[in-house]
GROMACS .gro file of C-alpha atoms in nm:
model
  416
    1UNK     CA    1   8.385  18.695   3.074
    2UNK     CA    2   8.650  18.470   2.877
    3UNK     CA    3   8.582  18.241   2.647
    4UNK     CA    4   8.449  17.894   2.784
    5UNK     CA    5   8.604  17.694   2.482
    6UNK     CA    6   8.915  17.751   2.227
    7UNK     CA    7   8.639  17.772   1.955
    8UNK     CA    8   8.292  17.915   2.139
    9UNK     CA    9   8.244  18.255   2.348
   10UNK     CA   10   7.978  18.369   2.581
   11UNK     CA   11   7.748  18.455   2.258
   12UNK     CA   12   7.764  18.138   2.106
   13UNK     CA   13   7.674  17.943   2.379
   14UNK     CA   14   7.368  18.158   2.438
   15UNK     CA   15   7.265  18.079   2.097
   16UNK     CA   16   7.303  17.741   2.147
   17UNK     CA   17   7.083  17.716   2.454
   18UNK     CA   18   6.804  17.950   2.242
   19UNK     CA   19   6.777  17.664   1.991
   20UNK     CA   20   6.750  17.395   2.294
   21UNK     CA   21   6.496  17.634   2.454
   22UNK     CA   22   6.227  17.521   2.298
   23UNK     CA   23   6.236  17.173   2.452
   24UNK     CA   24   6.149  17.017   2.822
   25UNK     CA   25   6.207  16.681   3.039
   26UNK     CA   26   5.922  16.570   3.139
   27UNK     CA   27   5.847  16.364   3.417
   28UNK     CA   28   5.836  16.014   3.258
   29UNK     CA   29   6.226  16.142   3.152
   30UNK     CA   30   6.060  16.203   2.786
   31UNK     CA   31   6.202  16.502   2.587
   32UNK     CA   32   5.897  16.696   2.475
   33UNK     CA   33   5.884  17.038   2.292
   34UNK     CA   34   5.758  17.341   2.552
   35UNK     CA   35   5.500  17.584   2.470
   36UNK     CA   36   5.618  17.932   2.679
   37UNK     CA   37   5.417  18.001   3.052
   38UNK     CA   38   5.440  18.183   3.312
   39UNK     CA   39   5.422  17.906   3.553
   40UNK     CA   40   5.674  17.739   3.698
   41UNK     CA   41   5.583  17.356   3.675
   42UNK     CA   42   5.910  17.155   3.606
   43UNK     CA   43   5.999  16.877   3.825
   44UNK     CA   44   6.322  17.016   3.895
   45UNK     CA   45   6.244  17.362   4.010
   46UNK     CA   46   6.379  17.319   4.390
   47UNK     CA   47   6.710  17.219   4.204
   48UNK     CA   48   6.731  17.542   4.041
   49UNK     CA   49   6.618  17.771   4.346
   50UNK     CA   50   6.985  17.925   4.328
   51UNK     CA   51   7.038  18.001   3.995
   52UNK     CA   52   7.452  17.927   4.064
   53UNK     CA   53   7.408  17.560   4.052
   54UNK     CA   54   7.627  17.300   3.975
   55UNK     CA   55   7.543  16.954   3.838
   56UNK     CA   56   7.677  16.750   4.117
   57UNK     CA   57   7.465  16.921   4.361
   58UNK     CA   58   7.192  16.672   4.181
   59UNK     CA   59   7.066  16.342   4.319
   60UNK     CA   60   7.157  16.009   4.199
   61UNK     CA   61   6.796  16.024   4.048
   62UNK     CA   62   6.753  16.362   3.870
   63UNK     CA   63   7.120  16.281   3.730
   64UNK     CA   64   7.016  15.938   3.535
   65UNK     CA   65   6.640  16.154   3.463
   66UNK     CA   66   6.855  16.432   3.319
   67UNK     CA   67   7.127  16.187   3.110
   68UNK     CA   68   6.890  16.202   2.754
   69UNK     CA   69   6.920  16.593   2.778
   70UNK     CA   70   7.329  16.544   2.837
   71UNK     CA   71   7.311  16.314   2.550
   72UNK     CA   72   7.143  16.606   2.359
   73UNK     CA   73   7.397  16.844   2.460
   74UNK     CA   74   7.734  16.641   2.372
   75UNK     CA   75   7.546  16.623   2.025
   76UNK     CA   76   7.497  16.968   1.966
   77UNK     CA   77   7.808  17.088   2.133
   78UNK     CA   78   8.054  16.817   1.908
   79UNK     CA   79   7.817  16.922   1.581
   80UNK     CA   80   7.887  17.318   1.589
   81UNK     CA   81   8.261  17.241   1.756
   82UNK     CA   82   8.410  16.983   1.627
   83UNK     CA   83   8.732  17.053   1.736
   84UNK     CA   84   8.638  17.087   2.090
   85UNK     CA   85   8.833  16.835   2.305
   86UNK     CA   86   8.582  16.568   2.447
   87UNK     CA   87   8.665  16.688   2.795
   88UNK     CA   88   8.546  17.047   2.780
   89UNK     CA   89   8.264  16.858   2.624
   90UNK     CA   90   8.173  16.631   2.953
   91UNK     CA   91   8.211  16.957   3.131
   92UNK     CA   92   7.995  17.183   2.956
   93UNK     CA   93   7.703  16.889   2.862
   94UNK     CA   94   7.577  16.850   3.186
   95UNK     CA   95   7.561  17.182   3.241
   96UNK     CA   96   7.375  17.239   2.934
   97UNK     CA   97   7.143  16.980   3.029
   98UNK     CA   98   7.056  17.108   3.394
   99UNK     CA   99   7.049  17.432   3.221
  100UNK     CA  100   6.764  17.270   2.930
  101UNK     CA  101   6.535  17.105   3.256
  102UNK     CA  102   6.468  17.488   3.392
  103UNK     CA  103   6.166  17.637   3.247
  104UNK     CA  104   6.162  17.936   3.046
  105UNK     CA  105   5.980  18.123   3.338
  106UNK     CA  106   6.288  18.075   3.478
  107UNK     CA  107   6.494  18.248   3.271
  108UNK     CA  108   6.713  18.001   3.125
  109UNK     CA  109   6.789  18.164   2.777
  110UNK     CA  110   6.963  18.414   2.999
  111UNK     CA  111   7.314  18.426   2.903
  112UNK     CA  112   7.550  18.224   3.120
  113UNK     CA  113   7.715  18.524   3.270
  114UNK     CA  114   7.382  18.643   3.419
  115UNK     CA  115   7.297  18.236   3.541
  116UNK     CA  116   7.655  18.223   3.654
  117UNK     CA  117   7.576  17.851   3.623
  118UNK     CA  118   7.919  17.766   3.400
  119UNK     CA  119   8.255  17.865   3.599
  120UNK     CA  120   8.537  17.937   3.359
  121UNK     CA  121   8.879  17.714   3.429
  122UNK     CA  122   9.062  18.023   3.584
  123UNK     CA  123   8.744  18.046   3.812
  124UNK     CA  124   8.751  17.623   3.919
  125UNK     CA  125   9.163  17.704   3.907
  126UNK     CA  126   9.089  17.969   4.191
  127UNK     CA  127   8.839  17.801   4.397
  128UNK     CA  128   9.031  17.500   4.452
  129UNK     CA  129   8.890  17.260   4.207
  130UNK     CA  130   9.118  16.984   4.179
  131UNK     CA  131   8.935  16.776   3.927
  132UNK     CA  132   9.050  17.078   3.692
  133UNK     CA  133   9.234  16.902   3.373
  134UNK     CA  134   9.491  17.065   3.182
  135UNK     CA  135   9.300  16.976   2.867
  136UNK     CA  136   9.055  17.258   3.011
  137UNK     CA  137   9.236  17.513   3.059
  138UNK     CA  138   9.341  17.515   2.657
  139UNK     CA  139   9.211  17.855   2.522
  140UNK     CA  140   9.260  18.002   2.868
  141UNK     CA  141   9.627  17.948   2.865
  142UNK     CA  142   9.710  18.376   2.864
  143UNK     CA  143   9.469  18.475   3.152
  144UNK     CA  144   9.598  18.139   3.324
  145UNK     CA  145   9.963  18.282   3.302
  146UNK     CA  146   9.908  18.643   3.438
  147UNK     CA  147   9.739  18.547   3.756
  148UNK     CA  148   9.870  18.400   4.059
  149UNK     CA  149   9.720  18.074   4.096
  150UNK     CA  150   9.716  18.010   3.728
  151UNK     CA  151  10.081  18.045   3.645
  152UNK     CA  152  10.105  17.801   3.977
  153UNK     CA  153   9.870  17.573   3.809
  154UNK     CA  154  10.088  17.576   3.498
  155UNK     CA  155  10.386  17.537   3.608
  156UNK     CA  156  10.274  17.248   3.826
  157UNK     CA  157  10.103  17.045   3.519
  158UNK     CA  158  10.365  17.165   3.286
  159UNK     CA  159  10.626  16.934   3.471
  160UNK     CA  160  10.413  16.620   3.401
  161UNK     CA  161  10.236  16.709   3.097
  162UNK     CA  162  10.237  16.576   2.775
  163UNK     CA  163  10.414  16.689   2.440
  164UNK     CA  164  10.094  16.739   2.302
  165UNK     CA  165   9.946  16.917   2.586
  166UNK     CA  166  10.275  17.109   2.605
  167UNK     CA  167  10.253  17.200   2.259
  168UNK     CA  168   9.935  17.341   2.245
  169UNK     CA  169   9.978  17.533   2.549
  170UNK     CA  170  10.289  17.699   2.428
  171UNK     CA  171  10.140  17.764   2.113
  172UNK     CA  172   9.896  18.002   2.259
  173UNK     CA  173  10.136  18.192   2.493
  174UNK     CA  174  10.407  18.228   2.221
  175UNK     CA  175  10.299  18.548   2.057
  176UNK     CA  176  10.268  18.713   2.434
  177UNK     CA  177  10.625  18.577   2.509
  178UNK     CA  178  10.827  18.925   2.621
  179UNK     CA  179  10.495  19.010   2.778
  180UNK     CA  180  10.526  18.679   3.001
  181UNK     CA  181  10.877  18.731   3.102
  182UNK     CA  182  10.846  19.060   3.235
  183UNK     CA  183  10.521  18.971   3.401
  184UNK     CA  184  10.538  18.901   3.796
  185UNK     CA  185  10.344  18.587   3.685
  186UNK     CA  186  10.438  18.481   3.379
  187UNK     CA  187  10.774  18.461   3.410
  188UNK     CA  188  10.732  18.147   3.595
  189UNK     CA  189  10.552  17.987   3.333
  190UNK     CA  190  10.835  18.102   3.101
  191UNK     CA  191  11.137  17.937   3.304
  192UNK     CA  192  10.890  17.641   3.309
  193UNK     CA  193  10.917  17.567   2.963
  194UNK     CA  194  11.257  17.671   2.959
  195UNK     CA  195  11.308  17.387   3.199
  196UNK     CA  196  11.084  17.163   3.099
  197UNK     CA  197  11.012  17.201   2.723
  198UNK     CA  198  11.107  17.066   2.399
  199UNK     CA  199  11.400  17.139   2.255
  200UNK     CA  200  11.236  17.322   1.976
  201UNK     CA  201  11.058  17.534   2.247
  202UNK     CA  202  11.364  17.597   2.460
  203UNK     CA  203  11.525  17.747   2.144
  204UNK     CA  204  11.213  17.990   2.024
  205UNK     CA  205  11.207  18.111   2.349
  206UNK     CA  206  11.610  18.203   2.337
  207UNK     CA  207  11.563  18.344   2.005
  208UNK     CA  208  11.307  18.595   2.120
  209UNK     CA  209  11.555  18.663   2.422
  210UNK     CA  210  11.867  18.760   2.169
  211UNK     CA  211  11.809  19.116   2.153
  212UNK     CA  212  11.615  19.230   2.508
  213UNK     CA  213  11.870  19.119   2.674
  214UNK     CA  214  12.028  19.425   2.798
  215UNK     CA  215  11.653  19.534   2.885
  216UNK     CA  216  11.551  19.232   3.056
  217UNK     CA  217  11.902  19.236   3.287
  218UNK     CA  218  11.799  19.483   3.454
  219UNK     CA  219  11.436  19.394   3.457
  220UNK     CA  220  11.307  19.248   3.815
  221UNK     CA  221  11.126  18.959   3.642
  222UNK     CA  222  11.295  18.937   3.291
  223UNK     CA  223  11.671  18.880   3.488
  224UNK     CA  224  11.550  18.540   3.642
  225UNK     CA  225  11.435  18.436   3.296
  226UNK     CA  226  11.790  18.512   3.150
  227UNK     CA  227  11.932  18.294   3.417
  228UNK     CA  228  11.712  18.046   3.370
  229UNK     CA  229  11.823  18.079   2.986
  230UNK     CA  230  12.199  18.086   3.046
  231UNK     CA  231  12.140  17.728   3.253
  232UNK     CA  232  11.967  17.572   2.949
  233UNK     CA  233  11.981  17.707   2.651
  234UNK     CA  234  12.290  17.615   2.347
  235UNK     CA  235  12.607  17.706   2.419
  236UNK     CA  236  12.601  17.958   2.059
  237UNK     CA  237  12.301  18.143   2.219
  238UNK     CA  238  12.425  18.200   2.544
  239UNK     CA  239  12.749  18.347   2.388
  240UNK     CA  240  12.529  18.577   2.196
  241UNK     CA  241  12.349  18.669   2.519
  242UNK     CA  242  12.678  18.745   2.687
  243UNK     CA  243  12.793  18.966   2.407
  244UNK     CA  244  12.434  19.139   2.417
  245UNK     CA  245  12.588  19.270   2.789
  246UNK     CA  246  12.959  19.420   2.595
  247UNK     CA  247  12.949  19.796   2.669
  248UNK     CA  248  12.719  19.731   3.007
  249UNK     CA  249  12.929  19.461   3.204
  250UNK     CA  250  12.984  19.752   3.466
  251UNK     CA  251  12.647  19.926   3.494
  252UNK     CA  252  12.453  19.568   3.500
  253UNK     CA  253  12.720  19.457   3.783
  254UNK     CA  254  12.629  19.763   3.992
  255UNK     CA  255  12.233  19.663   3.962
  256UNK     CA  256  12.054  19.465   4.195
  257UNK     CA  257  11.906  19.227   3.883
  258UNK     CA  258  12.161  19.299   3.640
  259UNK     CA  259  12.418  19.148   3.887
  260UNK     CA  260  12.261  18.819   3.888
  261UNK     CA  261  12.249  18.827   3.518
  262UNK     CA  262  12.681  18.886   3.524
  263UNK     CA  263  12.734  18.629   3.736
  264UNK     CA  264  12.540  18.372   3.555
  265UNK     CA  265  12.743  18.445   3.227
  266UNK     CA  266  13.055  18.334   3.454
  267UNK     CA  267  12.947  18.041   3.549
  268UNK     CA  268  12.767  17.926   3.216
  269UNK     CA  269  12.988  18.045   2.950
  270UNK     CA  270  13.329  17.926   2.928
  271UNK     CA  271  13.565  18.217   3.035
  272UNK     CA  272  13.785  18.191   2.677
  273UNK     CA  273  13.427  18.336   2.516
  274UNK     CA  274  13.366  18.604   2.759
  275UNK     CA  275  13.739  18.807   2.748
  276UNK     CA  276  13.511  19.179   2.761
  277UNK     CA  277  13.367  19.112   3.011
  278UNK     CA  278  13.681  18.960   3.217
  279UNK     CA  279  13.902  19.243   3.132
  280UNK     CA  280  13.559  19.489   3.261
  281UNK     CA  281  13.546  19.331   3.597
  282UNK     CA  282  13.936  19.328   3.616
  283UNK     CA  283  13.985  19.645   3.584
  284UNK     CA  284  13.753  19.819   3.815
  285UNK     CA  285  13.771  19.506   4.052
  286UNK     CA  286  13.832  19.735   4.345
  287UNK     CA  287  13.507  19.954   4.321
  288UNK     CA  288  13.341  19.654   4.203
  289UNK     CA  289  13.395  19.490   4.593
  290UNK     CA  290  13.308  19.748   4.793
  291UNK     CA  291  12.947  19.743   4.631
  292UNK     CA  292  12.675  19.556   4.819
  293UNK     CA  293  12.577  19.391   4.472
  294UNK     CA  294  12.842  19.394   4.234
  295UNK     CA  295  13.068  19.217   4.531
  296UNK     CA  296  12.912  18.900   4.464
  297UNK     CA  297  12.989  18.936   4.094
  298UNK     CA  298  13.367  19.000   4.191
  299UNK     CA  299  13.328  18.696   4.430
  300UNK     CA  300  13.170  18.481   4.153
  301UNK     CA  301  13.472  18.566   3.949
  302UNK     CA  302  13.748  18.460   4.145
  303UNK     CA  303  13.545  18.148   4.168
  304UNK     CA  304  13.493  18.035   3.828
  305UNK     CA  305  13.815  18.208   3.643
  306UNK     CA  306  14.074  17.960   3.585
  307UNK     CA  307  14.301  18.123   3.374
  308UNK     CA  308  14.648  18.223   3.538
  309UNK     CA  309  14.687  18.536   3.337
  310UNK     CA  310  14.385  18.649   3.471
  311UNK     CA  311  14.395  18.590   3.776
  312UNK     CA  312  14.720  18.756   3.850
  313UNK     CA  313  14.585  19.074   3.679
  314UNK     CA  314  14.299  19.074   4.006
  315UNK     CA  315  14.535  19.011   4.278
  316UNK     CA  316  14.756  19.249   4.175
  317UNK     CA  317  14.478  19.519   4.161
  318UNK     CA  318  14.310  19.354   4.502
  319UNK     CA  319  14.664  19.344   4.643
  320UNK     CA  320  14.693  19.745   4.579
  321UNK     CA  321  14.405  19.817   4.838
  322UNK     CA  322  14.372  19.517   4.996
  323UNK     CA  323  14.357  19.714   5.389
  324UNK     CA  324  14.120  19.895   5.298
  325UNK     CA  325  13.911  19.661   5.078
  326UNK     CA  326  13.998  19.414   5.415
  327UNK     CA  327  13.787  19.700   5.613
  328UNK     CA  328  13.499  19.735   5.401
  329UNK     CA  329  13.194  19.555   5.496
  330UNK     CA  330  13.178  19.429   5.144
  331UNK     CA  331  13.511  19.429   5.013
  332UNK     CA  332  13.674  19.188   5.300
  333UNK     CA  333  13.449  18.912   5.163
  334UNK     CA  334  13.639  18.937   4.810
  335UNK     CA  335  13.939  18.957   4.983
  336UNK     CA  336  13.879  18.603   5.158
  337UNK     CA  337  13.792  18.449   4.843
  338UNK     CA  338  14.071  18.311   4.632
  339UNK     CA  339  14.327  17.982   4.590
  340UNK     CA  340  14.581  17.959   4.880
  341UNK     CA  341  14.856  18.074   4.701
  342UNK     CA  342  14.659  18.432   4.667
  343UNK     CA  343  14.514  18.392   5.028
  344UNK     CA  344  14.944  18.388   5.101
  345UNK     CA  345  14.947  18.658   4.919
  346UNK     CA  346  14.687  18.893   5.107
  347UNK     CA  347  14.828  18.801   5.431
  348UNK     CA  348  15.203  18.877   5.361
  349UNK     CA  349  15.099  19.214   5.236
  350UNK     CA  350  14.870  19.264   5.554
  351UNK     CA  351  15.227  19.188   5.778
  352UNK     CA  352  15.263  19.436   6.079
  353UNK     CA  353  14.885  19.483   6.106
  354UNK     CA  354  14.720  19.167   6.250
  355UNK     CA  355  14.649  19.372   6.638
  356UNK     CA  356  14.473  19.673   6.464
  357UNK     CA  357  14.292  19.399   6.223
  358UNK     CA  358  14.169  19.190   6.439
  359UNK     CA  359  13.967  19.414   6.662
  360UNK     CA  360  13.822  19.568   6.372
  361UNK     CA  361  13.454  19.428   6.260
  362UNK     CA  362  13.543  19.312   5.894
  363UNK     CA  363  13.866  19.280   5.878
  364UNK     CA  364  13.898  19.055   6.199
  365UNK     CA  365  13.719  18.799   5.985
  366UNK     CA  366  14.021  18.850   5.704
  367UNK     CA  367  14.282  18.777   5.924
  368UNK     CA  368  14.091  18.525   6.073
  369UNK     CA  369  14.061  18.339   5.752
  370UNK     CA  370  14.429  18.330   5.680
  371UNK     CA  371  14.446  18.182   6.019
  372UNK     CA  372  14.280  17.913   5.943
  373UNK     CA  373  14.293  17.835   5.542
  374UNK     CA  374  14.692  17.998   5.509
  375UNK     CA  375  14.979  17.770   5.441
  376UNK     CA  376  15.255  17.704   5.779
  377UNK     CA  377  15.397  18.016   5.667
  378UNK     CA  378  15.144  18.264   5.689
  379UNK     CA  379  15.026  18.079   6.029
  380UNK     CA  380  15.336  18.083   6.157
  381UNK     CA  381  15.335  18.501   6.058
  382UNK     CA  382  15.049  18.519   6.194
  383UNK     CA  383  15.102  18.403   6.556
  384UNK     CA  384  15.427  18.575   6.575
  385UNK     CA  385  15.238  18.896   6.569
  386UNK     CA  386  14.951  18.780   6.808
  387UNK     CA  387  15.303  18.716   7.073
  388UNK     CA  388  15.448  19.052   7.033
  389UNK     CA  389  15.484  19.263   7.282
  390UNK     CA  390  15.394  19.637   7.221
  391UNK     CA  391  15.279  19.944   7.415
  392UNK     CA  392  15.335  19.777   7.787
  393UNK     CA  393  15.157  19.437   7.704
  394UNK     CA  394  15.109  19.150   7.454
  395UNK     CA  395  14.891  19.209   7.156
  396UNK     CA  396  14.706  18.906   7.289
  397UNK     CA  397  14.597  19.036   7.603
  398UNK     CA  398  14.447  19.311   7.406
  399UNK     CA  399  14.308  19.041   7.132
  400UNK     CA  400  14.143  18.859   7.424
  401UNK     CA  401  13.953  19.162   7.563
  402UNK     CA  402  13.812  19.247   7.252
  403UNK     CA  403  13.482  19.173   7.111
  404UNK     CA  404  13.620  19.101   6.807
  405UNK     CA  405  13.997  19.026   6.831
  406UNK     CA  406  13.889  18.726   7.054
  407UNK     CA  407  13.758  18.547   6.770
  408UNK     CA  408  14.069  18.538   6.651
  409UNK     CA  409  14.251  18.420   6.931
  410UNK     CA  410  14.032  18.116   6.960
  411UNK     CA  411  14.072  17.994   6.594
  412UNK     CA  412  14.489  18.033   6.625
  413UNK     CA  413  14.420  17.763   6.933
  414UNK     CA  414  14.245  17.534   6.689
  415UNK     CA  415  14.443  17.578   6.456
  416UNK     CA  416  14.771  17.528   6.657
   0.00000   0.00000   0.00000
């Protein structure tokens, strides 16, 4: 069983009720010392029937006959922990003092595991208590992160908590950081404070990032909380992040986690501080688009880079197998991203194939898009081919039957 307090385990609190053992309510609500018997003769023995009570199962009555006894407890409880915040203490009292009214016949110096009478915070957490406190769950804050409805607990009190609640929280899940991040759990709890926490916070938590980041890229938790990271953390630790990735820009691209990781460096790093891993992506920027994962890097890419240099360096190498990159069920999505002037491009060096295009699954949709985003030129191009006439009938007769090629023939009509 976990510990019930920050400062007092399972043991303690056994010893504690051993030394209130030895006293009784009676029924005039008098606290009176209790000489051991085997009879059962307390007032308060139908309460107790199921050992798994809980106090507000009591009457209006037995609660103000059983308030000296909580008096008692808060006493006791505050004088051997007196760091113990006051509400674990109006938690645990009246449990105490329900505990105190049960005769010794009835086993009360049992520990609290065996009278199951005291529900740790994880255990209220899982049963649906909502009068659960964040204040409680302090010294449960690990087990509250690995399981399912804890971490959601967390990071649903996190978001309105206080600084001081915030900082003692984090304080106890800090040394089990890299075990958090990677946990299906606590990663949540993780991105929380990453999105949520102090400054201070945000920036231990990046520090024990730098150096697991090439690990935790291609880790199915850890690569959400190095996005997460990228979004928030300072600009001098997210370039250190990025350069973590030099010498795996490629392999992390062509992972279904790693990816992700890629094309969050391109959208939070400014591209002047990320050059490697430019010049990686450029260069293999054909493979890279026909892969169902590392296409959306490629894609992210031609989103985000703004510098000309660049840019013409991945045209020219899209532009080199652009038909077949146009026919891939990946690739033709790279090749119908880009700024018009590249879109001109790609359909200028697709001339004389438009018919054979169109009725094609993937690369109907590239042709389709120059259709409809290219400049009058390209349109213009475009339709010219669609009115040809070629072996024995128009290439738009053959558009118009075709599952595909139809498409096509409906968006040069909008378009014209």
């Amino acid at each position: 069983m976990s510990n019930l307090t920050s400062t007092m385990d399972v043991d303690e609190l056994s010893n504690l009720l051993s030394n209130l053992s030895n006293f009784e309510l009676s029924k005039d609500g008098e606290l009176v010392e209790e000489e051991a018997s085997d009879q059962i003769d307390s007032p308060y023995d139908s309460i107790f029937s199921n050992a798994a009570f809980s106090p507000p199962m009591l009457s209006y009555e037995e609660r103000g006959n059983l308030q000296q006894l909580t008096n008692y407890a808060v006493e006791s409880l505050k004088s051997r922990n007196p760091r113990m915040d006051d509400c674990i203490v109006d938690v645990i009292a009246p449990q105490l003092a329900c505990l105190l009214a049960m005769p010794l016949s009835s086993g009360r110096c049992k520990t609290l595991v065996q009278l199951g009478s005291i529900r740790s915070p994880l255990e209220r957490c899982k049963s649906g208590d909502i009068s659960l406190e964040l204040c409680e769950v302090i010294g449960h804050a690990e087990e509250f992160s690995f399981d399912q409805q804890g971490s959601q607990y967390l990071q649903e009190k996190l978001e309105t908590a206080t600084d001081e609640e915030k900082d003692t929280i984090f304080e106890e899940i800090i040394p089990i950081a890299m075990n958090l991040i990677i946990d299906v759990f606590g990663n949540f709890v993780i991105q929380k404070y990453l999105d949520y926490g102090s400054l201070a916070q945000i920036r231990e938590l990046a520090n024990i990032l730098l150096g697991n980041v090439v690990k935790l890229a291609f880790h199915k938790h850890g690569c959400h909380v190095l996005q997460t990271a990228l979004e928030v953390v300072d600009m001098d630790k997210r370039v250190s992040m990025a350069q973590e990735l030099d010498g795996y820009v490629i392999r992390c691209s062509y992972d279904q986690h790693g990816s992700h990781v890629i094309s969050k460096v391109i959208e939070c790093v400014p591209e002047e501080l990320i050059g490697f891993l430019i010049s990686s992506l450029s260069n293999e920027i054909t493979s890279l688009s026909a892969h169902p994962f590392a296409c959306h890097v490629i894609q992210t890419l031609l989103e985000c880079c703004d510098e000309e240099s660049d840019r013409l360096v991945m045209l020219s190498n899209i532009l080199q197998d652009v038909y077949t990159l146009s026919h891939d069920q990946y690739g033709n999505y790279v090749v119908q991203n880009g700024k018009p002037q590249e879109r001109s491009a790609v359909i200028r060096t697709l001339a004389g194939k438009i018919l054979e295009m169109s009725k094609h699954k993937f690369a109907s949709n590239v042709i389709e898009k120059g259709l409809r985003f290219g400049g009058p030129q390209e349109q213009h191009l475009r339709v010219d081919e669609i009115l040809t006439f070629t072996s024995g009938c128009f290439a738009l007769q053959m558009m118009v039957n075709d599952q595909y090629g139809n498409y096509l023939v409906q968006t040069a009509l909008e378009v014209y």
